Amino acid sequence: MATLKGIPVSAGISIGRAFFLNRSGAGPLPRQTLPEALVGPELARLDRAFEQFGLEIEQARERIPAELREHALILDSHMMILKDPKLSGVAKRYVQSLGINAEWALDKAVADLEKAFEALDDPYFRDRIQDVRTVAGRVQARLAGQTAETRAIESRVVLMAHDVSPADTASLQTDKIMALVTVQGGKTSHTGILARTLGIPAVVGVTQLEREVRDGDLVVVDGLRGVVVLSPSEDELARLSDLKYQFEAYQAGIMRGCHLPGETIDGYRLKVKANIEMLDEVPTVVTNGGEGIGLYRTEYSYMNRAKLPTEDELYQEYLDLATIMSPRRVTLRTLDAGADKFVSTLGALDERNPALGLRAIRLCMHHPDIFKTQLRAILRASVAGNISVMFPMISGLREIRQAKAMLAEARAELRQEGQRFDTELPVGIMMELPSAVMIAEVLAREVDFFSIGTNDLIQYSLGIDRTNRYVSHMYQPLHPAVVRSIKHVVDAAHQAGIEVSLCGEMASDPFCVPILMGMQIDCISLTPQAIPGIKRIIRQATMDDCKILLKLVLESPSVTRTNALVQETIFRQFPDELMFYSSLLDREETPTH
Ligand code: PEP
Ligand code: MG
């Protein structure tokens, strides 16, 4: 028995036979220097390989099954990489200037890009080097004369691969795959998205995979801990089968109850909505029991494209979203671009501290035309009757008034043009800056609702860049300053008679939710996949217990003590619920605040 370690990207356990979709290639890449006369033909060979892979991506895009539509977007980004001169142009330049073969030149171009990606702070964007490697690898395979043909799978298997590219997804027999394991890939890799869409376990970044595993080997994929067990002993097999059974029973149980309301045993009702970024996620929201969209991150429709979206495009997108979700409510957050959410059409700014720079509402005020276009689209879509709008990163009164003035201008224009919109459109703000928290009573008088963005509130309150791994252990949702800030905002909202929601990652953490409930928050909004588990926690809790826990947490002077207290209490209350969870409170190191 041996155990290979990797990164867990989709939960669950599968036991089955290994089947390799592809391996890293027959051997080392050919490295040759070329006589001058062969440089021209080599460039043409490289061009042909790029073209061939481009054609395959286009064909794959057309054949992609409906449930994997999300992957069409990744195919688009592969197409962009394929067309980007930073890869093909640099590779060609290496062929020309060094007189080396195309495979080698591509390797050098990828190495250059690796250096550039390593310098990026945001782990998501840093991880995108995986896509560059995948594209380059596929072009190299075409240079070696391989095609995209995949072997037919006879029975259900654990699919293993050097990598699974989105172009592969079109030809995958998804009903025959019980788990995915790859050599390549990081936390945010496409394999994880694919596995989660298919609801199967996945482990990526298993570097020893190709050396240790053969087709037909019996393996256990543990997508909870991120390991692959080879030739398990009888005892280990029995233990893992048992864990698999428990996990599946747990999942089936939470799914059965996910359409019930988020209501405690003693009748306190908490709305549970979803955070999404794309229209394609709506079916997941509905099947997981989401009671609305509490946060639609509109910036994603501005990313990865050559031109800004038009008013009509945005209008159609928002109207579709509202119509599909109707009568459930949909909260559209206006463009929160800048900092780690890079929108190339807005150009890169030379900022030393982008998180403290021209981001979100500030960026929109800097580009009033872009902001106005979005507001007009939102207003036009609001005829659906279930849309709310909210502004991100509000720091004070002036910004709300400016944003509302812009909204009023958009309304006036539409009225003049004879266009219809919801005259009662609820307007809210994200509470994610300490300055806004301090004056929550003042701001509450200006808007219809608050939504607390703890991802940023923690970043800005504790002075910790949320994308910086060196300080990630200090990113503490239950720091006394954060808990008190949230409580202050909830109380201010209730005193003013407006609704308050929370849409940061804290809302999907079972260790944090009972504390938020103790504050009597009205709504939480979280990633759709986490809704069933969180609803079950809510339905097994009592408001009395939540209030007692909140009181203890508010009295605690340090995050270390709070975390210990919360872990102990919540484990005692929900022992069966938590064995499959990892919490925001699980940090490698305990800071000493
Ligand atoms: C937040 O800041 O908590 C939030 C929900 O918004 P985002 O993560 O998109 O900044
Ligand atoms: Mg935010």
PDB file of C-alpha atoms and ligand atoms in Angstrom, residues 333 336 359 430 432 456 466, ligand 2:
ATOM      1  CA  ARG A 333     -23.608  44.502  -7.097  1.00  0.00           C
ATOM      2  CA  ASP A 336     -16.268  45.918  -8.197  1.00  0.00           C
ATOM      3  CA  ARG A 359     -11.270  50.082  -6.848  1.00  0.00           C
ATOM      4  CA  MET A 430     -21.690  46.764   0.895  1.00  0.00           C
ATOM      5  CA  GLU A 432     -16.773  46.345   3.973  1.00  0.00           C
ATOM      6  CA  ASP A 456     -12.825  42.922   2.609  1.00  0.00           C
ATOM      7  CA  ARG A 466      -6.489  39.029   1.472  1.00  0.00           C
TER       8      ARG A 466
HETATM    9 MG    MG B   2     -15.637  42.953  -1.178  1.00  0.00          MG
END
